[in-house]
Amino acid sequence: MGERLPDPELFRQGGFRVASRLFIEGDIRGDERQVARLRRFAQREDPAADVLVPLLRECRPEFEQALRQGIDSVQSPPEELEAFFRDVEATPYWVDRDRLDRGARAITRAGLLGLFPLGDVSLMGGYLASRATKSLVGTGEIEYKAARRLVETATWWIHVTTPGALVPGGRGYESALRVRIVHAHVRAAMNRRKDWDYAAWDRPVNQVQTAGTLLLFSLVYVFGTQLLGLRYSARERADILHLWRYVGWLMGVDEELLPAGEDDAWRLLWLLATTEFIPDDDSKRLAAALMKAHAGIGDGRGALGKVLAHVSVAGHGAISRLLLGKTNADFLELPDDPIAQAAVVAAAGVNFAAETVRRVVPGATALQELIGAAGRRHYLRQVTKVFGLDPAYGRHMKAA
């Protein structure tokens, strides 16, 4: 090991500074050689998926059949399509179905409360990674349809974290592979642009960025819910990360970038915070669009709507500010409402007390899982009705 580097901004204040003291064992800082090795993955894309982009114009029915019934059900599939599905159907040796189920149930237990750290920390924190935002801004989908994109992300996240959904042909399995293909379409679109700056922005939707997204949805999500008062056993945290390790594998992330455990995940997040979490003006634009989406809850509700919009923006902004830290929150121009921040801290205390009781009352955990699952199903029904969501993500591929 060479000389360890200083902590990046993300780990100097806010929730992640707390994490470094309460949840992380040992010194997770990396050195220059580790940074250099990680940066090489910023020039890698996903060849197995990328080669399907032109092919799917003619072979969409074969792709859909293979997705739902397996590649063996397709007669004489194109060579590239068969290679893609032979690979994803060859489940890695380390996948443990029982652990996938336990991890999904631990996530489900949070119910709709889990959507707060998902949007306010995972998505908002992701906007700090300015190179990754270039593809988002390039498609226009995030900035101009932020509310819809927020709902689609939450819907996808629920699909892949539902117990039993990651079996071949399951809803989560399909969703992971569909988003992998969407990423391939976005890469193809960005690579066609004459103004894409490879020196400054790396390859579009590259391996580092996809691995970072998975960490935001797994490790950062767990950490965010913990700071909101939720409690997990060490085994539950490990099982959640195991679930996302498999999701990442389905999405084409190189196995070297798939953390095998919590220590690995924190070390990788530290490296990503050092190399990727460097916000710019596009970060501000995307953050503003997300906050505007939160304010949309008050649209068409008159005076009451104005109150709801203010409370929504203040609450979501408070969660982001408490976890991402003052410097990052100020750069993203997030609202600074001390009353809302105090309310979030108080709510976290109430949640922690309730969670402490849950852990000692027989049957309480199973009941909370049922309640959480019911809340998630209700959410999916409502947003599907309001937004008319497309589970095949065809609109995104056309936009790309």
Coordinates of C-alpha atoms in Angstrom, one line a residue, residues 10 49-50 116 119 123 136 153 157 232 244 262 282 303 325 332 355 364 369-370 373 397:
L10 CA -18.5 13.5 1.2
A49 CA -25.2 -5.5 -24.2
D50 CA -24.0 -2.8 -26.6
F116 CA -37.1 8.9 1.2
G119 CA -34.7 9.9 -3.6
L123 CA -30.5 10.0 -6.4
L136 CA -28.7 12.3 -17.9
T153 CA -36.5 4.8 -10.6
W157 CA -36.0 -0.4 -7.4
Y232 CA -30.8 -4.0 10.7
W244 CA -27.4 -5.9 -5.1
E262 CA -19.9 -4.3 3.7
D282 CA -25.3 20.3 -14.3
A303 CA -53.7 27.2 -0.6
G325 CA -23.3 17.5 4.5
L332 CA -26.6 21.9 -4.9
E355 CA -37.5 -0.5 15.7
A364 CA -43.3 -8.0 14.9
E369 CA -42.6 -7.0 6.3
L370 CA -46.3 -7.6 5.4
A373 CA -45.0 -5.1 1.1
M397 CA -34.8 3.5 -25.8

